[in-house]
Coordinates of C-alpha atoms in Angstrom, one line a residue:
M230 CA 0.0 0.0 0.0
T231 CA 1.5 3.3 -1.0
E232 CA 1.5 6.3 1.2
P233 CA -0.7 9.2 0.0
T234 CA 1.3 12.0 -1.5
A235 CA 1.1 15.5 0.1
A236 CA -0.8 18.0 -2.0
A237 CA 1.4 20.3 -4.0
P238 CA 1.6 23.9 -2.6
A239 CA -0.6 26.4 -4.3
P240 CA 1.3 28.3 -7.1
L241 CA 2.8 31.7 -6.3
F242 CA 4.1 34.3 -8.6
G243 CA 7.5 34.1 -10.3
A244 CA 9.3 36.9 -12.1
S245 CA 7.6 36.2 -15.4
D246 CA 4.1 36.3 -13.8
I247 CA 4.8 39.6 -12.2
R248 CA 6.2 41.2 -15.4
R249 CA 3.3 39.8 -17.4
L250 CA 0.7 41.2 -15.0
A251 CA 2.4 44.6 -15.0
E252 CA 2.5 44.6 -18.7
E253 CA -1.2 43.7 -18.9
I254 CA -2.2 46.8 -17.0
G255 CA 0.5 49.0 -18.4
I256 CA 2.4 49.9 -15.2
R257 CA 6.0 50.2 -14.3
P258 CA 7.0 50.3 -10.6
T259 CA 7.4 53.8 -9.4
K260 CA 9.8 55.3 -6.9
T261 CA 7.2 57.8 -5.8
L262 CA 5.1 55.0 -4.3
G263 CA 8.1 52.9 -3.3
Q264 CA 6.9 50.0 -5.4
N265 CA 9.2 46.9 -5.3
F266 CA 7.3 43.7 -6.2
V267 CA 8.4 40.4 -4.7
I268 CA 9.1 37.9 -7.6
D269 CA 10.2 34.9 -5.5
G270 CA 7.7 32.4 -4.2
N271 CA 10.0 31.0 -1.5
T272 CA 10.4 34.5 -0.1
I273 CA 6.6 34.8 0.1
R274 CA 6.4 31.4 1.9
R275 CA 9.1 32.5 4.3
I276 CA 7.3 35.8 5.1
V277 CA 4.0 34.0 5.7
S278 CA 5.6 31.4 7.9
V279 CA 7.5 34.0 10.1
A280 CA 4.2 36.0 10.4
N281 CA 2.7 33.0 12.2
I282 CA -0.8 33.5 10.8
G283 CA -3.6 31.3 12.2
P284 CA -6.3 29.8 10.0
T285 CA -9.1 31.8 11.7
E286 CA -7.3 35.2 11.4
T287 CA -8.1 38.3 9.3
V288 CA -4.9 39.7 7.9
L289 CA -4.5 43.4 6.9
E290 CA -2.1 43.8 4.0
V291 CA -1.0 47.3 3.0
G292 CA 0.2 47.9 -0.5
P293 CA -0.5 44.5 -2.0
G294 CA 0.7 45.7 -5.5
L295 CA 0.2 42.9 -8.0
G296 CA -0.7 40.4 -5.3
S297 CA 2.5 38.4 -4.7
L298 CA 2.1 38.3 -0.9
T299 CA -1.7 38.4 -1.1
L300 CA -1.9 34.9 -2.5
G301 CA 0.4 33.5 0.2
L302 CA -1.7 35.2 2.9
L303 CA -4.9 33.8 1.4
D304 CA -3.4 30.3 1.8
A305 CA -2.8 30.9 5.5
A306 CA -5.6 33.1 6.8
Q307 CA -9.3 33.0 6.9
T308 CA -9.7 36.5 5.5
V309 CA -7.4 39.1 3.8
V310 CA -8.2 42.8 3.7
A311 CA -5.9 44.6 1.3
V312 CA -5.4 48.4 1.3
E313 CA -4.0 49.7 -2.0
I314 CA -3.5 53.4 -2.9
D315 CA -2.8 52.9 -6.6
P316 CA -6.2 52.8 -8.5
V317 CA -4.8 50.7 -11.4
L318 CA -3.3 48.1 -9.2
A319 CA -6.4 48.1 -7.0
A320 CA -8.6 47.5 -10.0
K321 CA -6.6 44.4 -11.2
L322 CA -6.2 42.7 -7.8
P323 CA -9.6 41.1 -7.4
E324 CA -9.4 39.7 -10.9
T325 CA -6.0 38.2 -10.1
V326 CA -7.3 36.6 -6.9
K327 CA -10.2 35.0 -8.7
A328 CA -7.8 33.6 -11.4
W329 CA -5.2 32.3 -8.9
R330 CA -7.2 31.5 -5.8
P331 CA -10.8 31.1 -7.0
E332 CA -11.7 29.2 -3.8
A333 CA -10.6 32.2 -1.7
A334 CA -12.2 35.0 -3.7
D335 CA -15.0 35.5 -1.2
S336 CA -12.4 35.8 1.6
F337 CA -10.7 38.7 0.0
H338 CA -11.6 42.3 0.5
L339 CA -10.0 45.3 -1.3
V340 CA -10.0 48.8 0.0
Q341 CA -8.7 51.5 -2.4
A342 CA -7.3 54.1 -0.1
D343 CA -4.3 55.7 1.5
A344 CA -3.4 53.5 4.5
M345 CA -2.5 56.7 6.4
K346 CA -6.1 57.8 6.2
V347 CA -7.9 54.5 6.8
T348 CA -9.7 54.4 10.2
S349 CA -12.2 51.6 9.4
L350 CA -12.2 48.4 7.4
P351 CA -14.9 45.9 6.2
V352 CA -13.5 43.3 8.6
E353 CA -11.6 43.8 11.9
P354 CA -8.0 42.7 11.3
T355 CA -6.2 40.6 13.9
A356 CA -2.8 40.8 12.2
I357 CA -0.9 42.9 9.7
V358 CA 1.5 41.6 7.1
A359 CA 2.9 44.1 4.6
N360 CA 5.8 45.0 2.4
L361 CA 6.0 48.8 3.1
P362 CA 7.8 51.6 1.2
Y363 CA 10.6 52.9 3.4
N364 CA 9.4 56.5 3.2
V365 CA 6.0 55.8 4.8
A366 CA 6.7 52.6 6.8
V367 CA 7.0 54.1 10.3
P368 CA 3.9 56.4 10.1
V369 CA 1.8 53.7 8.5
V370 CA 2.7 51.2 11.3
L371 CA 2.0 53.7 14.1
H372 CA -1.3 54.9 12.4
L373 CA -2.6 51.3 12.1
L374 CA -1.7 50.3 15.6
Q375 CA -3.4 53.4 16.9
H376 CA -6.6 53.0 14.9
F377 CA -7.0 49.3 15.0
P378 CA -6.7 47.9 18.5
S379 CA -7.9 44.5 17.1
L380 CA -4.4 44.1 15.6
Q381 CA -2.6 41.7 17.9
H382 CA 0.5 40.9 16.0
G383 CA 2.1 41.3 12.7
L384 CA 5.2 41.3 10.4
V385 CA 6.3 44.2 8.2
M386 CA 9.0 44.2 5.6
V387 CA 10.8 47.5 5.4
Q388 CA 14.1 49.0 4.5
D389 CA 16.7 47.3 6.7
E390 CA 17.8 50.4 8.5
V391 CA 14.1 51.2 9.3
A392 CA 13.7 47.7 10.6
D393 CA 16.7 48.3 12.9
R394 CA 15.1 51.6 14.2
L395 CA 11.7 50.0 14.9
A396 CA 13.2 47.1 16.8
A397 CA 16.0 49.0 18.7
G398 CA 16.1 49.2 22.4
P399 CA 17.3 52.0 24.8
G400 CA 21.1 52.7 24.5
S401 CA 21.3 51.6 20.9
K402 CA 22.7 54.0 18.2
T403 CA 19.6 53.3 16.1
Y404 CA 17.1 53.9 19.0
G405 CA 15.0 56.9 18.4
V406 CA 11.4 58.2 17.9
P407 CA 10.2 55.2 15.9
S408 CA 11.6 52.8 18.5
V409 CA 9.9 54.5 21.4
K410 CA 6.6 55.2 19.8
A411 CA 6.3 51.7 18.5
A412 CA 7.0 50.5 22.1
W413 CA 3.9 52.3 23.3
Y414 CA 1.8 49.8 21.4
S415 CA 3.9 46.6 21.1
S416 CA 7.1 44.7 21.5
M417 CA 9.0 44.7 18.3
R418 CA 11.9 42.5 17.2
K419 CA 14.0 42.0 14.1
A420 CA 12.8 38.8 12.4
G421 CA 15.1 38.5 9.4
V422 CA 16.7 40.1 6.4
I423 CA 15.6 39.8 2.8
G424 CA 18.0 40.2 -0.1
M425 CA 17.7 42.6 -3.0
N426 CA 17.4 40.1 -5.9
V427 CA 13.9 38.8 -4.9
F428 CA 12.3 42.1 -5.9
W429 CA 11.5 43.8 -9.2
P430 CA 12.9 46.3 -9.6
A431 CA 15.8 45.4 -7.2
P432 CA 16.2 48.0 -4.5
K433 CA 19.7 49.3 -3.7
I434 CA 19.7 48.0 -0.2
Q435 CA 18.3 44.9 1.6
S436 CA 15.1 44.8 3.5
G437 CA 14.4 43.8 7.1
L438 CA 11.5 41.9 8.7
V439 CA 10.1 43.3 11.9
A440 CA 7.7 41.2 14.0
F441 CA 5.5 42.7 16.7
T442 CA 3.2 41.6 19.4
R443 CA 0.6 44.0 20.8
R444 CA 0.8 44.8 24.5
E445 CA -0.9 47.3 26.8
P446 CA 0.6 50.8 26.9
P447 CA 2.3 52.0 30.1
E448 CA 0.1 52.6 33.0
T449 CA 0.0 56.4 33.2
T450 CA -2.4 59.3 33.7
A451 CA -0.8 61.1 30.7
T452 CA -2.3 60.7 27.3
R453 CA -0.6 59.1 24.3
E454 CA -0.4 62.6 22.7
Q455 CA 1.3 64.0 25.8
V456 CA 3.8 61.2 26.0
F457 CA 4.6 61.4 22.3
A458 CA 5.2 65.2 22.7
V459 CA 7.9 64.4 25.2
I460 CA 9.5 61.8 22.9
D461 CA 9.5 64.3 19.9
A462 CA 11.1 67.0 22.0
A463 CA 13.8 64.6 23.5
F464 CA 15.0 63.4 20.1
A465 CA 14.7 66.7 18.2
Q466 CA 18.0 67.5 19.8
R467 CA 19.2 64.1 20.8
R468 CA 22.8 65.2 21.5
K469 CA 21.6 67.5 24.3
T470 CA 20.9 66.5 27.9
L471 CA 17.2 66.1 28.6
R472 CA 17.2 69.2 30.8
A473 CA 18.2 71.2 27.7
A474 CA 16.3 69.2 25.1
L475 CA 13.0 69.4 27.0
A476 CA 13.3 73.1 28.0
G477 CA 11.0 74.2 25.1
W478 CA 8.5 71.5 25.8
A479 CA 8.4 72.3 29.6
G480 CA 8.5 76.1 29.3
G481 CA 12.1 76.4 30.6
A482 CA 15.0 74.3 31.7
P483 CA 14.2 74.6 35.5
E484 CA 10.7 73.2 34.8
A485 CA 12.2 70.4 32.6
E486 CA 14.5 69.5 35.5
R487 CA 11.7 69.4 37.9
C488 CA 9.7 67.0 35.7
L489 CA 12.7 64.8 35.1
I490 CA 13.6 64.5 38.8
A491 CA 9.9 63.8 39.7
A492 CA 9.9 61.1 37.1
G493 CA 13.1 59.5 38.5
V494 CA 15.2 60.5 35.5
A495 CA 18.6 62.2 35.7
P496 CA 18.5 65.7 34.1
S497 CA 21.9 64.9 32.6
D498 CA 20.6 61.8 30.7
R499 CA 19.8 61.8 27.0
G500 CA 16.6 60.6 25.4
E501 CA 18.4 57.6 23.8
V502 CA 18.8 55.8 27.2
L503 CA 15.1 56.0 28.3
D504 CA 12.4 53.4 27.7
I505 CA 8.7 54.2 27.0
H506 CA 7.8 54.0 30.7
A507 CA 10.3 56.7 31.6
F508 CA 8.9 59.0 28.9
A509 CA 5.4 58.3 30.3
R510 CA 6.5 59.3 33.8
I511 CA 8.0 62.6 32.5
A512 CA 4.7 63.5 30.8
E513 CA 2.8 62.6 33.9
A514 CA 5.1 64.7 36.1
R515 CA 4.4 67.8 34.0
E516 CA 0.7 67.3 34.1
A517 CA 0.8 66.7 37.8
G518 CA 2.7 70.0 38.3
A519 CA 0.6 72.0 35.9

């Protein structure tokens, strides 16, 4: 008796498929929108695997492009909601899904919009998996985490140095505003590196994968906006001590020093050594003394 053979994996796009689809709708990837399409099926499988998507999940994909990653996500998740800003790409994608994954066509939802302006979706997403242009990666991630508390985890592919910034911890040279603001919502970690030759067109630098898991923000009486204002002020002049860097925010260096001491932070410290909890305490100290 022969063992049953495992079903072959569903087909994913190769380089010729991507170029053919692009030619059909008359597009060339643009630097303006940061379009670099993945042309390697194994890379898609790797991204979906690292994202750890469960079969009952709804995945939010930002910038699906021609659908390389979309197909892989439809194989893993119950539902995929894709947000695409380019009207030509958005018009083609449902047709592509029907041709390549007919059984999953009803599980796919397309929203033609700017991800930075989206505040509601047809289905509440539990995860985000996206290949994000470097110039909007950080604001998009922060915007989506703010407006969709249902997002519990995710994986984003970004320019490698942006990945380092998002995942950096206090004291690191790459630690800054993106690192601290991301930490308000979640724990982030670098989850891998993607080479340049799996994209069309090939970018000039490699990409990084950043995985995150949602967590509760710090317990504080300060609002998110108040905490983020401290973060912005501290890193606007990151070479200065916090007493000096926060002077404008606090209304003077003496008041900045008072807030810092009340928060248990040395006025001679710099922003790059503080975690999100310390920034929350500083914001809270100012409000308490107002």
